[in-house]
mmCIF file of C-alpha atoms in Angstrom:
data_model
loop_
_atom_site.group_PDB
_atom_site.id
_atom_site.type_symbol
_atom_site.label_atom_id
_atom_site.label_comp_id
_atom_site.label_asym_id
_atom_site.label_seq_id
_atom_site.Cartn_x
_atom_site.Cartn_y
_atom_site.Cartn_z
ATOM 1 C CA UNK A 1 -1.934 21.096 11.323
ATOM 2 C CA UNK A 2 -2.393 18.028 13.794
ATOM 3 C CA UNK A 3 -5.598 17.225 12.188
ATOM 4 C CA UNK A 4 -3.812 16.869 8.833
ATOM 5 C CA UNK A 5 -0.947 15.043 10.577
ATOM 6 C CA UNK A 6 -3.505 12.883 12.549
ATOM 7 C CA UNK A 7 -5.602 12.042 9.096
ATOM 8 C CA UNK A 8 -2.116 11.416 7.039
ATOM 9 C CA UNK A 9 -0.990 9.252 10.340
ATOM 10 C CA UNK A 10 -4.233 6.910 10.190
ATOM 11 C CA UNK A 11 -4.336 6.626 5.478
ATOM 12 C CA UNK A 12 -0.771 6.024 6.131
ATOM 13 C CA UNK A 13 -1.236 2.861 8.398
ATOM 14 C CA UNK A 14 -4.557 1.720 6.595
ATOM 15 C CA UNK A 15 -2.348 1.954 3.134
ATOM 16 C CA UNK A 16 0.676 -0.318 4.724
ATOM 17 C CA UNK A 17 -2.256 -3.382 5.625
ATOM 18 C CA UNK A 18 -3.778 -3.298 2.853
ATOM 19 C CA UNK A 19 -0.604 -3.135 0.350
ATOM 20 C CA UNK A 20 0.778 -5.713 2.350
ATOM 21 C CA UNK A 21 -2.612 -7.968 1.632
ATOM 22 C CA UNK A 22 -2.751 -7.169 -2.025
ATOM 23 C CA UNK A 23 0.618 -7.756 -2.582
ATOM 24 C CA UNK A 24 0.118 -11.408 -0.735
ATOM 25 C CA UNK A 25 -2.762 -12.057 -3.279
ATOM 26 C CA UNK A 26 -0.110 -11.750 -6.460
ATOM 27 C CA UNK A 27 0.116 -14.247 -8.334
ATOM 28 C CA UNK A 28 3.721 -16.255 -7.390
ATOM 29 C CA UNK A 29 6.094 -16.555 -10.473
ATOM 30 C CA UNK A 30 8.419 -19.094 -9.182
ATOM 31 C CA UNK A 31 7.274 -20.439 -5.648
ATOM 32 C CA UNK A 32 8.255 -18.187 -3.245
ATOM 33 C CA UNK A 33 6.578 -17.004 -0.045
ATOM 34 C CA UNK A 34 3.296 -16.478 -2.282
ATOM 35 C CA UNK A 35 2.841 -20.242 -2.643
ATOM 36 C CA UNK A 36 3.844 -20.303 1.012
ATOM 37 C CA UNK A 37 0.879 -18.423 2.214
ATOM 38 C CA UNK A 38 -2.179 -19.894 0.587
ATOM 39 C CA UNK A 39 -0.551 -20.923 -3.292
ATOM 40 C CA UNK A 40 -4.254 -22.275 -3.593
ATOM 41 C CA UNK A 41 -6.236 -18.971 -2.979
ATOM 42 C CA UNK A 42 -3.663 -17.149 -5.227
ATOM 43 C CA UNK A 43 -3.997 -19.463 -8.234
ATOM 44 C CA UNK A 44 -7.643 -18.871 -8.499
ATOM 45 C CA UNK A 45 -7.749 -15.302 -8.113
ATOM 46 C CA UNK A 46 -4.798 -14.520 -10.363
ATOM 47 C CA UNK A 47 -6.389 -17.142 -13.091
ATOM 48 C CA UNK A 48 -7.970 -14.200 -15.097
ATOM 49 C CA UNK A 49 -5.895 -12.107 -16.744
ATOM 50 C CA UNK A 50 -8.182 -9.338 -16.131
ATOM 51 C CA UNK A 51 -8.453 -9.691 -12.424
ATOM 52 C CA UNK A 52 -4.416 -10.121 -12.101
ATOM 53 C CA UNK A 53 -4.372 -6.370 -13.985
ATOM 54 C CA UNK A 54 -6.738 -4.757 -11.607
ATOM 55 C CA UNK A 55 -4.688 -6.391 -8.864
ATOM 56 C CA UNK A 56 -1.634 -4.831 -10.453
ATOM 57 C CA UNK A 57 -3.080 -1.406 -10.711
ATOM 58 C CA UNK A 58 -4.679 -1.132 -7.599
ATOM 59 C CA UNK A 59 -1.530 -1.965 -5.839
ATOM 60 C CA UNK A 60 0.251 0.591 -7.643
ATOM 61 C CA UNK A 61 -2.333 3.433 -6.847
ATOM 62 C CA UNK A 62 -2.339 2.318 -3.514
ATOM 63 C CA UNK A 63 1.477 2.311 -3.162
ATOM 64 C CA UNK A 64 1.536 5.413 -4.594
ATOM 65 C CA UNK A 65 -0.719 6.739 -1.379
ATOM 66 C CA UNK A 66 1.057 5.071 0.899
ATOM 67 C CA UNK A 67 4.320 6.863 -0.504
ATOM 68 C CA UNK A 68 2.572 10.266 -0.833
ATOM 69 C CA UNK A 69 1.893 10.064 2.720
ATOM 70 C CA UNK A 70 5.181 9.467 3.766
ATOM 71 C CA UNK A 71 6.247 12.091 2.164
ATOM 72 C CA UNK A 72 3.467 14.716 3.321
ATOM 73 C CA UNK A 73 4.514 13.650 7.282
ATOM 74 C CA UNK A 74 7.942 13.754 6.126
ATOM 75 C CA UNK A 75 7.383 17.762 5.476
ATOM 76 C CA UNK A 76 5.355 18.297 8.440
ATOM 77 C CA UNK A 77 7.370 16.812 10.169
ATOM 78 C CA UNK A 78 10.203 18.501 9.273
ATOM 79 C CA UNK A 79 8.976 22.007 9.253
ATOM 80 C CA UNK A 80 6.539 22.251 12.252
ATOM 81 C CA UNK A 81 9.781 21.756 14.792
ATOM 82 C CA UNK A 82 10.364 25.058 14.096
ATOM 83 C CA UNK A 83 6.917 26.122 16.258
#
């Protein structure tokens, strides 16, 4: 069960940088921090509209690890103090 805990411990923090990254690469809607941090580098990325959809579904996918992995420690967590 550490091994799990250990793995799930490590995808979590890899998941939190890198949905912090793509979610700094969105496109900004109304110059906020986006245009803050780099508007330039943001423009041209989120100029297709098929690259700003991948963008949008891999960020979803990936927040949807990070909060499956919450979750899973959140368990393990909760029921190995019983050991």
């Amino acid at each position: 069960m550490e091994i799990l805990q250990v793995v799930l411990q490590v995808l979590l923090g890899l998941s939190s940088l890198l949905l912090t990254l793509l979610i700094l690469l969105h496109k900004g809607r109304g110059g906020g921090l986006s245009d803050m941090f780099g508007g330039g580098v943001t423009s041209n990325l989120g100029a297709s509209g098929v690259a700003e959809r991948n963008l949008n579904r891999i960020t979803v996918i990936l927040g949807l690890v990070w909060i499956a992995c919450v979750i899973a420690l959140g368990l393990i967590t909760r029921f190995s103090d019983g050991l």
